[in-house]
PDB file of C-alpha atoms in Angstrom:
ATOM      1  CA  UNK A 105     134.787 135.249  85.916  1.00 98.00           C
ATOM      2  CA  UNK A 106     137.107 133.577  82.980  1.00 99.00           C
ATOM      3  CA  UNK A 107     137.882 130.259  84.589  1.00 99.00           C
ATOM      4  CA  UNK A 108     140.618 129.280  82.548  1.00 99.00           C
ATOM      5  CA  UNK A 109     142.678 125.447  82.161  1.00 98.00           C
ATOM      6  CA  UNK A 110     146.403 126.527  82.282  1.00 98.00           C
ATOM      7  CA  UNK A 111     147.768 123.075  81.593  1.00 96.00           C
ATOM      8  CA  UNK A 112     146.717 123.024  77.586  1.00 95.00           C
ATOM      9  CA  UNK A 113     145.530 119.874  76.143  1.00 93.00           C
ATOM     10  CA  UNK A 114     141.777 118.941  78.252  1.00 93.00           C
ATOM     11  CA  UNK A 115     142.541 120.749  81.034  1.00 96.00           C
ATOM     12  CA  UNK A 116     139.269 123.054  79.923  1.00 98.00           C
ATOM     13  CA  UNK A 117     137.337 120.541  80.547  1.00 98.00           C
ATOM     14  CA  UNK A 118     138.429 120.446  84.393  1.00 98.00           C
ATOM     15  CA  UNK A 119     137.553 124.037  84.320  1.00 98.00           C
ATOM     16  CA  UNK A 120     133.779 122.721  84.483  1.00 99.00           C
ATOM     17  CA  UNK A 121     133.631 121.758  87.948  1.00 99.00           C
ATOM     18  CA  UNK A 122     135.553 125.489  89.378  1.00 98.00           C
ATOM     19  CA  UNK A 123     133.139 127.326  86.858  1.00 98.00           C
ATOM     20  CA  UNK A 124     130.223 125.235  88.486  1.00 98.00           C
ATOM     21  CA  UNK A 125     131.098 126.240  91.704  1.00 98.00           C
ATOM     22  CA  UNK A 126     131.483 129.813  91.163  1.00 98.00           C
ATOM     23  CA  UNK A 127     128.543 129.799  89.281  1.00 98.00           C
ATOM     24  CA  UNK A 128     126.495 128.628  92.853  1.00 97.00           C
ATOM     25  CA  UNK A 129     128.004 131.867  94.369  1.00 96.00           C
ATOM     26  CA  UNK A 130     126.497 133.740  91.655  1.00 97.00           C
ATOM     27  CA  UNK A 131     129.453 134.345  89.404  1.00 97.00           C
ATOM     28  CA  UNK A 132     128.431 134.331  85.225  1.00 98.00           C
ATOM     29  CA  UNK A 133     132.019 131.845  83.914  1.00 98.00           C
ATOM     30  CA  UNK A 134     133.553 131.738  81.089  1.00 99.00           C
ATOM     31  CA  UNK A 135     135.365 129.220  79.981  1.00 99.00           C
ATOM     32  CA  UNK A 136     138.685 128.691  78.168  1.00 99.00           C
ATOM     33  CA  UNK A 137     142.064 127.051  77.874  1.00 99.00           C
ATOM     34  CA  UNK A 138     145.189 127.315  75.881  1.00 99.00           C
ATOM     35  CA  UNK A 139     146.431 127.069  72.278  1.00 99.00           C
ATOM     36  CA  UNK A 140     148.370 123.712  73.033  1.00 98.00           C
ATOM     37  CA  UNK A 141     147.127 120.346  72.240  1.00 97.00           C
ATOM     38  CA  UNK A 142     148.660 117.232  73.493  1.00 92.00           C
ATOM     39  CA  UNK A 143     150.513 115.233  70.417  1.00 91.00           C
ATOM     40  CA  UNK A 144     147.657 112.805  69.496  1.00 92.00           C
ATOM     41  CA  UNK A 145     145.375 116.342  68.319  1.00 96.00           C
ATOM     42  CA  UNK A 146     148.301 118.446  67.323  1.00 96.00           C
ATOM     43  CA  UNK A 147     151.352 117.077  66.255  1.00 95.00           C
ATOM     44  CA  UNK A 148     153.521 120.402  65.660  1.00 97.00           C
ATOM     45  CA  UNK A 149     155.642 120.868  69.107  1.00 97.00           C
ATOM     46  CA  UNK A 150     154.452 123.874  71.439  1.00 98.00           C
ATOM     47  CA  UNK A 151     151.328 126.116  71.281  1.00 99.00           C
ATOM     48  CA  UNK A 152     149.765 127.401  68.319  1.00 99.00           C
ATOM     49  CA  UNK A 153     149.668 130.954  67.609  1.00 99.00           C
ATOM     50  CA  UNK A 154     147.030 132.997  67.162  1.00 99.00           C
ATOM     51  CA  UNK A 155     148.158 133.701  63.120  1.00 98.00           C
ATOM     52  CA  UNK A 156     147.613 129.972  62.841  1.00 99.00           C
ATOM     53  CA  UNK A 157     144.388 129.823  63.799  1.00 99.00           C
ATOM     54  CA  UNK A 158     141.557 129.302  61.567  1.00 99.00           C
ATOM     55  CA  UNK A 159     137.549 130.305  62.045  1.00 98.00           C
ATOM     56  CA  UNK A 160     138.659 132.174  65.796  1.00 99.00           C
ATOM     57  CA  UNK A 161     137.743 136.112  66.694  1.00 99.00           C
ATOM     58  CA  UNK A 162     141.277 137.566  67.523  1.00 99.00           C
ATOM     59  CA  UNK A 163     141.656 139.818  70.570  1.00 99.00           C
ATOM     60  CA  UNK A 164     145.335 140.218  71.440  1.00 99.00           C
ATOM     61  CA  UNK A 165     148.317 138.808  69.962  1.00 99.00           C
ATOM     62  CA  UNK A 166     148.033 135.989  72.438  1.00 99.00           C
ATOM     63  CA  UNK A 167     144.866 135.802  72.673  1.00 99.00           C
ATOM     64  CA  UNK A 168     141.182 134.845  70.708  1.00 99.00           C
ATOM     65  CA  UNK A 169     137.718 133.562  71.086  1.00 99.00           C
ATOM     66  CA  UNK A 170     137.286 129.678  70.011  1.00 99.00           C
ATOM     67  CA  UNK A 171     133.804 128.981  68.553  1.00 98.00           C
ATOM     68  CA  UNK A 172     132.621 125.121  67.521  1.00 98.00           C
ATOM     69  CA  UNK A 173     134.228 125.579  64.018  1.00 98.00           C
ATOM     70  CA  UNK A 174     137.401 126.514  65.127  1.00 99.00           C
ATOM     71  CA  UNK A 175     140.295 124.867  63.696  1.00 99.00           C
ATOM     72  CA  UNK A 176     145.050 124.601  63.624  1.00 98.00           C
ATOM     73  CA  UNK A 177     146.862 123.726  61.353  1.00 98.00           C
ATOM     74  CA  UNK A 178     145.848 120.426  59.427  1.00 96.00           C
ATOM     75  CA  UNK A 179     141.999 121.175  60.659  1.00 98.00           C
ATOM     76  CA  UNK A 180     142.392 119.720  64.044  1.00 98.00           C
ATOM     77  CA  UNK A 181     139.580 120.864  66.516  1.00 98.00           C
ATOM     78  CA  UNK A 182     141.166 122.196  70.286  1.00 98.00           C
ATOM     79  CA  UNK A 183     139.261 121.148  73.146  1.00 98.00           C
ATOM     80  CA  UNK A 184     137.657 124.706  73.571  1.00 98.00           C
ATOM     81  CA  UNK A 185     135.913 124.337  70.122  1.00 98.00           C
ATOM     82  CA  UNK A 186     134.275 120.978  71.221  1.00 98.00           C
ATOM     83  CA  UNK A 187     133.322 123.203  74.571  1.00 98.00           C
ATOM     84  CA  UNK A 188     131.759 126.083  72.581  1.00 98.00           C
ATOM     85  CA  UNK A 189     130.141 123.420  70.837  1.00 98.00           C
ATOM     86  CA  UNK A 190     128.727 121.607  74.144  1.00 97.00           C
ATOM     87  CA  UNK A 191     128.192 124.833  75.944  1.00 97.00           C
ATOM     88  CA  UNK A 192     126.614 126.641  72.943  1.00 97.00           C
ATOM     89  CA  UNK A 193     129.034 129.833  73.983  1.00 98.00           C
ATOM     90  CA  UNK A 194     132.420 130.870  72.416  1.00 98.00           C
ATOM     91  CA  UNK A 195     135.461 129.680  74.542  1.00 98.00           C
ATOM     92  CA  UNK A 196     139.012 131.945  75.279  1.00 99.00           C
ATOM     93  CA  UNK A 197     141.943 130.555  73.672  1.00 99.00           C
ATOM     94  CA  UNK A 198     145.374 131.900  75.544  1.00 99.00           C
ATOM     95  CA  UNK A 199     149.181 131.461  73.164  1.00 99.00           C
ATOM     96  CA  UNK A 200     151.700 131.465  76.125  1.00 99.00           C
ATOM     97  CA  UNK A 201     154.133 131.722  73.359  1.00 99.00           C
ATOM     98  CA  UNK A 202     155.070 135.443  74.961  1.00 99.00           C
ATOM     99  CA  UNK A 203     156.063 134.397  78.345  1.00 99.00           C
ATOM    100  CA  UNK A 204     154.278 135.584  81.564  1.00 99.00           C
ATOM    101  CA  UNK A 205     153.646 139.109  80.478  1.00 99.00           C
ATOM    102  CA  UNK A 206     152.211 138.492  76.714  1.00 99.00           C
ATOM    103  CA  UNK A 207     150.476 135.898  78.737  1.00 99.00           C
ATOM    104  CA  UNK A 208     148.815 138.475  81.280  1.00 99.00           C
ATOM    105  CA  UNK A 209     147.946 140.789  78.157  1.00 99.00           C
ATOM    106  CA  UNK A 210     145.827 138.329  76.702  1.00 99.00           C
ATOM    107  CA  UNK A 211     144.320 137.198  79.102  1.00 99.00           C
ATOM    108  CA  UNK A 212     143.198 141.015  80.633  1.00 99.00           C
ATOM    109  CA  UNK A 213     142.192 141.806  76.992  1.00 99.00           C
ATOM    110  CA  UNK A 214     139.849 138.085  76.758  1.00 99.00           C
ATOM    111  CA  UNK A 215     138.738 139.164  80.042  1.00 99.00           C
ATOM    112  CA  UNK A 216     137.363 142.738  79.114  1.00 98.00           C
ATOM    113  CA  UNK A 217     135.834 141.089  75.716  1.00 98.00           C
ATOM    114  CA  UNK A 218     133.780 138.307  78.039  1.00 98.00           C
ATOM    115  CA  UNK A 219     132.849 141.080  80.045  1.00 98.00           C
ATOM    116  CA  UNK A 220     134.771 139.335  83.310  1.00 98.00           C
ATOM    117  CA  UNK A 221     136.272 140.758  86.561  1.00 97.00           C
ATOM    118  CA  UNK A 222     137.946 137.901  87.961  1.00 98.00           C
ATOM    119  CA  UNK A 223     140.260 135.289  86.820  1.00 99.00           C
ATOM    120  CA  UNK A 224     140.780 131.451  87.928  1.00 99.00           C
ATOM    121  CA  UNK A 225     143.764 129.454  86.549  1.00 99.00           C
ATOM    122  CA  UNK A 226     142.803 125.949  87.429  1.00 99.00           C
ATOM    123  CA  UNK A 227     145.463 123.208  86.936  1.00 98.00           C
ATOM    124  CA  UNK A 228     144.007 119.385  86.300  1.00 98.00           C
ATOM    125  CA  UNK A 229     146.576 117.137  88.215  1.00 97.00           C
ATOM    126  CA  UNK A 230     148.384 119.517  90.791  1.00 98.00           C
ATOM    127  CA  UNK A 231     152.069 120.150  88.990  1.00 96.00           C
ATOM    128  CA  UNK A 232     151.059 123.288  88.891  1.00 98.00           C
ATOM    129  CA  UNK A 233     152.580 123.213  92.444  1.00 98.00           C
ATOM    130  CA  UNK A 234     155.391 120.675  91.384  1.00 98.00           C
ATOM    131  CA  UNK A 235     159.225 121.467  92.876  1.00 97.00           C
ATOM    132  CA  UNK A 236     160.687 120.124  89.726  1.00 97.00           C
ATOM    133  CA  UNK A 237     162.683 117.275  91.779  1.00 96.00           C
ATOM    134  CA  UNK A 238     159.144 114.560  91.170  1.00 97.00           C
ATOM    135  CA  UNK A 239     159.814 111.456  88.927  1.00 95.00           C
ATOM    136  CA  UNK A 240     156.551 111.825  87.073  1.00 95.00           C
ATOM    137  CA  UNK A 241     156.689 115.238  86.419  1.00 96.00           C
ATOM    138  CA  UNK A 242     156.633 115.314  82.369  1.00 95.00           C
ATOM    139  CA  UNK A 243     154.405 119.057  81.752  1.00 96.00           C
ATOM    140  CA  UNK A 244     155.432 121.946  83.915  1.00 98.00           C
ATOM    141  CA  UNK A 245     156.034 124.615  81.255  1.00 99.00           C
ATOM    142  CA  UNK A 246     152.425 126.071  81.022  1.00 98.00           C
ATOM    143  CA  UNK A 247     151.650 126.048  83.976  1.00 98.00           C
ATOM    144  CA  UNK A 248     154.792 127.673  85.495  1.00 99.00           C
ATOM    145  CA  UNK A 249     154.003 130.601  82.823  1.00 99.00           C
ATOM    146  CA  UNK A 250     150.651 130.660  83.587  1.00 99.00           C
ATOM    147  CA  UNK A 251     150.772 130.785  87.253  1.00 99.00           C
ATOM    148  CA  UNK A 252     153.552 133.904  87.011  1.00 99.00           C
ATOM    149  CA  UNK A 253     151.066 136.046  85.044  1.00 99.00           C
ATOM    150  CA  UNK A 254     149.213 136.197  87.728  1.00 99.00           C
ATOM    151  CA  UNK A 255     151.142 138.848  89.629  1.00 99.00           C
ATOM    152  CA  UNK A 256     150.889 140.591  86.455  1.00 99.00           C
ATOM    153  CA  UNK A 257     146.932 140.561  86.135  1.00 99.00           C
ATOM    154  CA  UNK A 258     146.487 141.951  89.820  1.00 97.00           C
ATOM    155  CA  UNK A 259     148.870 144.963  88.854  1.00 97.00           C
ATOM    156  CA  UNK A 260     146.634 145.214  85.853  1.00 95.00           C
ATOM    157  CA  UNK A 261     143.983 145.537  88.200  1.00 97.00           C
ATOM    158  CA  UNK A 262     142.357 141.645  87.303  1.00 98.00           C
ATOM    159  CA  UNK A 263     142.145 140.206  90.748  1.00 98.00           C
ATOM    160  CA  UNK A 264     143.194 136.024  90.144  1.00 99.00           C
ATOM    161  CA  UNK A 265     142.359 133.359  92.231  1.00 98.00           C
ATOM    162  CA  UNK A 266     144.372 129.290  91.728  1.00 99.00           C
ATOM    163  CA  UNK A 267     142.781 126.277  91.561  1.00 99.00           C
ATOM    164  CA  UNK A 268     143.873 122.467  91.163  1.00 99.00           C
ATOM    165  CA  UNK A 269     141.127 120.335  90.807  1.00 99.00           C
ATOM    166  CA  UNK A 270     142.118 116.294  90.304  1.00 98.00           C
ATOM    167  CA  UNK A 271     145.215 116.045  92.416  1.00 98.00           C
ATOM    168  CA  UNK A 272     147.557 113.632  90.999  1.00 97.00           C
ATOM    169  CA  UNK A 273     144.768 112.451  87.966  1.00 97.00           C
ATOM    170  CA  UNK A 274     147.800 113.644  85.296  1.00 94.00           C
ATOM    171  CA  UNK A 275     149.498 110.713  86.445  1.00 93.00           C
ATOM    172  CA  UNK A 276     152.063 112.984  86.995  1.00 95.00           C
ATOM    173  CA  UNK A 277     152.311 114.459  90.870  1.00 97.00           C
ATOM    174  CA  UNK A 278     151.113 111.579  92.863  1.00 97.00           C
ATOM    175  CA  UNK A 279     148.161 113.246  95.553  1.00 97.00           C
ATOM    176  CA  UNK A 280     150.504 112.873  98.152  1.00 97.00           C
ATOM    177  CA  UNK A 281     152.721 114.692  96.586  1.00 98.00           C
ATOM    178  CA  UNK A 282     150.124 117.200  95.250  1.00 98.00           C
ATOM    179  CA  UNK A 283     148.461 117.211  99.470  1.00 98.00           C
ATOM    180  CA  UNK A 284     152.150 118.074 100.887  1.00 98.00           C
ATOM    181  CA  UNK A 285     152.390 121.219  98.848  1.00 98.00           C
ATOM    182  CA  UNK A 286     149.007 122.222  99.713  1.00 98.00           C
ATOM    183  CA  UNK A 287     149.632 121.310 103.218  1.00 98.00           C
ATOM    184  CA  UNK A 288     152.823 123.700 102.987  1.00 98.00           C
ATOM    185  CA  UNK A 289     150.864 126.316 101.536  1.00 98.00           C
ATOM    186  CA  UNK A 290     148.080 126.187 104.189  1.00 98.00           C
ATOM    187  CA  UNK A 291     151.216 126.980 106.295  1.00 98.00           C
ATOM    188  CA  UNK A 292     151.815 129.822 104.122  1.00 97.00           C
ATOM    189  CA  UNK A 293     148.442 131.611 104.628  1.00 98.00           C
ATOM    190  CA  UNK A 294     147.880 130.540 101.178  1.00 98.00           C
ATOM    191  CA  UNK A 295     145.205 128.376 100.954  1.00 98.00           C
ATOM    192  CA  UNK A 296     141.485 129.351 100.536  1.00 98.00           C
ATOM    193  CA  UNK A 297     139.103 126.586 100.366  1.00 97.00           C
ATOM    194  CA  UNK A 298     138.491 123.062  99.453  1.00 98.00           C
ATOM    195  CA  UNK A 299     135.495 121.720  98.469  1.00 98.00           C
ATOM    196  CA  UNK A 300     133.467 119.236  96.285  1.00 98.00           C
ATOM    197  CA  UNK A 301     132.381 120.194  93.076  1.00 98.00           C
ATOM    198  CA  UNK A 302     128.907 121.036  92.379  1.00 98.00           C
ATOM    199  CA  UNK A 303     127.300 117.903  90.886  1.00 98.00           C
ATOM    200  CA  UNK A 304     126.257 120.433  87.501  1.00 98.00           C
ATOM    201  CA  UNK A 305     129.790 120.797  87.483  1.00 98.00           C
ATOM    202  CA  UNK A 306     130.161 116.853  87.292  1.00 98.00           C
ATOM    203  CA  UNK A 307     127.490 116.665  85.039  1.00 98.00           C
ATOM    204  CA  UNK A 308     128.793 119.504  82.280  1.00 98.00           C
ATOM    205  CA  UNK A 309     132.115 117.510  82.655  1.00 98.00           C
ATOM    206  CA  UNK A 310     130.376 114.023  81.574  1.00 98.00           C
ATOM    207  CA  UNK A 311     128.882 115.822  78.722  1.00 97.00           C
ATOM    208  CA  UNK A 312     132.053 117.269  77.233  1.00 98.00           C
ATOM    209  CA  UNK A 313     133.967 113.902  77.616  1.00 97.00           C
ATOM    210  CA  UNK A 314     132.699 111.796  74.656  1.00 96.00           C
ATOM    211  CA  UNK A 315     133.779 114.659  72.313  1.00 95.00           C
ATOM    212  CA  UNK A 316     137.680 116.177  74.068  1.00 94.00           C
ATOM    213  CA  UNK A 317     140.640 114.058  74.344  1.00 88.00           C
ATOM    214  CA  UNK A 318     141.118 113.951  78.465  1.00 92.00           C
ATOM    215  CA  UNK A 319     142.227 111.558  81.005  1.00 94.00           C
ATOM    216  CA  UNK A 320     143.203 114.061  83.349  1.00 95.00           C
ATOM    217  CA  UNK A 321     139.672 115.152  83.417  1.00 97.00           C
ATOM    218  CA  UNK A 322     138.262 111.861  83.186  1.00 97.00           C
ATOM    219  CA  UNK A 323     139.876 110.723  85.867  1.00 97.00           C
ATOM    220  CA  UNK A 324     139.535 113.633  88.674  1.00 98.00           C
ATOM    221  CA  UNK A 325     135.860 113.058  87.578  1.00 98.00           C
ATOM    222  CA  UNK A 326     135.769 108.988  88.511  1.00 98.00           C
ATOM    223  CA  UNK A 327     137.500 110.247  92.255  1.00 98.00           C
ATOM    224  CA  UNK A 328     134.582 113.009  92.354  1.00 98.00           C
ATOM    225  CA  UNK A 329     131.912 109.805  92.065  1.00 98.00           C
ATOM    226  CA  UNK A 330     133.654 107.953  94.612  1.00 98.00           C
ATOM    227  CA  UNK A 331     136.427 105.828  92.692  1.00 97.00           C
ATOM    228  CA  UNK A 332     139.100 104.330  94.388  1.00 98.00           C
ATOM    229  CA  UNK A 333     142.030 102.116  93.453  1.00 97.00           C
ATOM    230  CA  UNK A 334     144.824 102.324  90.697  1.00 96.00           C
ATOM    231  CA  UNK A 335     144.024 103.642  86.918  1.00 94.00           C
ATOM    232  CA  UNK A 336     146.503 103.032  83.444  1.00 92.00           C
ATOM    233  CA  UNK A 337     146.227 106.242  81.803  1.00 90.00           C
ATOM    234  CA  UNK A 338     148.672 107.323  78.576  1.00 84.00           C
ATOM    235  CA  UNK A 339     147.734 103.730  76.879  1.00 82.00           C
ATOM    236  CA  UNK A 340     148.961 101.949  79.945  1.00 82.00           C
ATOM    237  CA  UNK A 341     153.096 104.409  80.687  1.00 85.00           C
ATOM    238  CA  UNK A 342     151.292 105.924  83.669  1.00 89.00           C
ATOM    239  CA  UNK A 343     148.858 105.082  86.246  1.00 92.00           C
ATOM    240  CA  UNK A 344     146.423 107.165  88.433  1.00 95.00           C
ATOM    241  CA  UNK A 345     145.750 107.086  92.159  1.00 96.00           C
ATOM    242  CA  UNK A 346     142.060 107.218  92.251  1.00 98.00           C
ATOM    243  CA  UNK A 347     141.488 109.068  95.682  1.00 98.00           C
ATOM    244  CA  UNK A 348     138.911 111.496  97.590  1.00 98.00           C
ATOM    245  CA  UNK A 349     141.693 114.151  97.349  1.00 98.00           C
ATOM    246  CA  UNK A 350     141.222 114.359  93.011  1.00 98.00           C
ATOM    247  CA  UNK A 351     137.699 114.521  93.361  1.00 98.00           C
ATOM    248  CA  UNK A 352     137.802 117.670  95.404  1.00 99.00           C
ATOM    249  CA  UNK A 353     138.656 121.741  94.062  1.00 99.00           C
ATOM    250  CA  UNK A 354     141.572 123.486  96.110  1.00 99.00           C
ATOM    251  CA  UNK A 355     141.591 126.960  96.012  1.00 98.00           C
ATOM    252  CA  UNK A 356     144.802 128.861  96.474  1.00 99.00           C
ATOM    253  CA  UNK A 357     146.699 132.285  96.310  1.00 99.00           C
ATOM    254  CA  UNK A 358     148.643 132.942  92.982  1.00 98.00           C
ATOM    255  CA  UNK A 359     151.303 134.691  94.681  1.00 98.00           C
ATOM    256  CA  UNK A 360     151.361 133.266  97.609  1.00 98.00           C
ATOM    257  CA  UNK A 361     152.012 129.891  95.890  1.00 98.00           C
ATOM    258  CA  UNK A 362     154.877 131.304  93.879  1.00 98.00           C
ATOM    259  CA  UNK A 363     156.452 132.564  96.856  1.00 98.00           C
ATOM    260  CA  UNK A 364     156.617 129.299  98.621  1.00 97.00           C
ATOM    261  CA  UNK A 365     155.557 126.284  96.674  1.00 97.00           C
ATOM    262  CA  UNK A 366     155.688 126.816  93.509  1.00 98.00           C
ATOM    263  CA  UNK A 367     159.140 127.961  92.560  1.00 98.00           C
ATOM    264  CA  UNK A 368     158.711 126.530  88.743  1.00 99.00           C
ATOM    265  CA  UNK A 369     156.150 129.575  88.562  1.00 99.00           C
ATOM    266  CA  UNK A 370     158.948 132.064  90.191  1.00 98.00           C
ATOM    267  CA  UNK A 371     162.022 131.125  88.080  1.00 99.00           C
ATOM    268  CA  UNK A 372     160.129 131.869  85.082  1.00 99.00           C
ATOM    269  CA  UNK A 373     158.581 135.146  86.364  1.00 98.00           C
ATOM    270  CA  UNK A 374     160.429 137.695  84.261  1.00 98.00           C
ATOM    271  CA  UNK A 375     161.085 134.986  80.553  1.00 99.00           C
ATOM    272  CA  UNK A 376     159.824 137.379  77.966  1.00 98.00           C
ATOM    273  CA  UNK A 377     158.729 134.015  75.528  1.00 99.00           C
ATOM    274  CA  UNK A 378     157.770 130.543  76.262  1.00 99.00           C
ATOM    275  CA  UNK A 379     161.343 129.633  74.795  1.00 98.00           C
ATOM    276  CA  UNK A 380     163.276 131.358  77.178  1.00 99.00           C
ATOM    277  CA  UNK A 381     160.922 130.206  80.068  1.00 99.00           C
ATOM    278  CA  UNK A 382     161.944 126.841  79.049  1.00 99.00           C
ATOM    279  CA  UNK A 383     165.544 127.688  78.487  1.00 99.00           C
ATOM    280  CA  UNK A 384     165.531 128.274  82.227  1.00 99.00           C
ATOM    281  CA  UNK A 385     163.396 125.240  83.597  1.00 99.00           C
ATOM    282  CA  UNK A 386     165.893 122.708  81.777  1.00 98.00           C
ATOM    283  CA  UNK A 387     168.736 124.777  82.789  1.00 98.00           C
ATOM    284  CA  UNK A 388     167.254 123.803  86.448  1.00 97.00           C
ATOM    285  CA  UNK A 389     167.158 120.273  85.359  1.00 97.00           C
ATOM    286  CA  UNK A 390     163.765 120.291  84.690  1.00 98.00           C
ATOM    287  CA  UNK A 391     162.117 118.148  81.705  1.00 96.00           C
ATOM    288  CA  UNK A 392     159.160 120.193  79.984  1.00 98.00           C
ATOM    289  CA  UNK A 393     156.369 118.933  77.604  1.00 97.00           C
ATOM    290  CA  UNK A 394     157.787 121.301  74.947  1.00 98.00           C
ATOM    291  CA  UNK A 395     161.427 119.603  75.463  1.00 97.00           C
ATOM    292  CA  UNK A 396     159.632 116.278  74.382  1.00 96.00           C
ATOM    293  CA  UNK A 397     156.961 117.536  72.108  1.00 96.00           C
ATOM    294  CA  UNK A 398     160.168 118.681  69.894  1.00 96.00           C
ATOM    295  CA  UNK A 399     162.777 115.302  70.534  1.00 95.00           C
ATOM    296  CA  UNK A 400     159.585 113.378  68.869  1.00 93.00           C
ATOM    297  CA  UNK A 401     158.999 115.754  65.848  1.00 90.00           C
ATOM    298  CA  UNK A 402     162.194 115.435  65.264  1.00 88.00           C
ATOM    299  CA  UNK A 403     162.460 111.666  65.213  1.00 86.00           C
ATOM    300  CA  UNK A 404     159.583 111.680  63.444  1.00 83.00           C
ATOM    301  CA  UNK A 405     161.301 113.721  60.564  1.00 79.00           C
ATOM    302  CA  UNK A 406     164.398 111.512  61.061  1.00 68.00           C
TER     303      UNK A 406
END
């Protein structure tokens, strides 16, 4: 299985506690995550591309294997180097630069290079299932293209199964929020399981925080150990409901998700680039990460 973080930024490290529990039903994970760093890592707007890259293994266009020396532009470390570094194994790195379907590509051609059969795209936070509408909502971009190449894998014949882990530990979706679209999936036949993580999965995740930039995973890990009450993440803008609800995995159908709750993932089903899947979320209203990761580069050049 390639357990993958669709969210960019830490969300890799979140990927611990799905990979753990796939692992107890005998599954061999790999791990990986995307080419997009959050601003305080990376401060060029979007995802990197593969081209830009330095020290990887490419395997697609929009796709390549991270090891611990892997490196962007300026010589910044992404979270799935510091992973191949605590894991001791190489970690996938996805572009989502080429919309759903480049998106699918690489991630089918990472796949047959690991040597995996299965997919999970596991969200840290929950907006993943967001409506668009939420206050808090600040990232939906990767993870509306992610979750739309999933219909794509299964044609491809790369079965996918969708995970958020740490409902509402973005500090974006609150978990009530994040439990009402599960709760409308569930109606959907789309829901598959909830559960705790594994405590090896809690475990690997305490071992990869002192070395990747996460809250999101840092947090959904403090709910998993039985935390409760309000966190300040982002140096105090947003807080965190600490609750048994981001301390548990919820497994869900791709497409059964897109088809009901998760209409970000839909309207960006058939963008051929990340631009153009953009284009169409703020044409819906929607603010995306890469709509702010560009209004401060360009007040920084100002």
């Amino acid at each position: 299985m390639l357990c993958l973080g669709i969210g960019g930024g830490g969300d890799v490290v979140g990927t611990m506690a799905g990979a753990a529990a796939a692992r107890e039903l005998g599954a061999r994970v790999e791990l990986g995550g995307l080419t997009w760093e959050r601003g305080p890592v990376d401060p060029l707007p979007g995802p990197r591309r593969i081209t830009e890259l330095d020290r990887a293994e490419p395997v697609h266009a929009y796709g390549a294997l991270a090891g611990p020396d892997t490196t962007g532009p300026g010589g910044f470390r992404f979270a799935e180097s510091h992973i191949a570094s605590v894991t001791g194994r190489s970690c996938a790195l996805i572009d989502p630069s080429g919309g759903p379907h480049g998106t699918a590509a690489a991630i089918a051609a990472v796949a047959q290079r690991l040597g995996c059969d299965l997919v999970m795209l596991l969200d840290v936070g929950g907006d993943v299932l967001a409506e668009g509408h939420e206050p808090g909502l600040a990232s939906p971009l990767a993870d509306a293209v992610l979750l739309a190449a999933a219909p794509l894998l299964r044609t491809a014949g790369l079965p996918v199964i969708a995970c958020v882990f740490g409902a509402g530990c973005d500090g974006e979706l609150t978990p009530t929020e994040v439990l009402a679209r599960i709760a409308q999936l569930d109606a959907a036949g789309g829901m598959l399981g909830t559960a705790a993580p594994p405590e090896r999965g809690l475990v690997d995740i305490e071992r990869a925080l002192p070395f990747v930039l996460t809250e999101a995973s840092a947090m959904a890990l403090r709910c998993a150990r039985g935390e409760r009450g309000i966190a300040p993440i982002r140096g105090g803008r947003r807080t965190v409901e600490l609750s048994e609800a981001g301390g548990l995995l919820h497994w869900f159908d791709a497409e059964r998700a897109m088809a009901s709750v998760a209409p970000l993932a839909s309207a960006v089903a058939d963008a051929t680039s990340l631009a153009q899947a953009d284009e169409i979320l703020r044409a819906r209203g929607v603010r995306t990460e890469l709509e702010f990761e560009v209004g401060v580069a360009a007040t920084a050049q100002a």
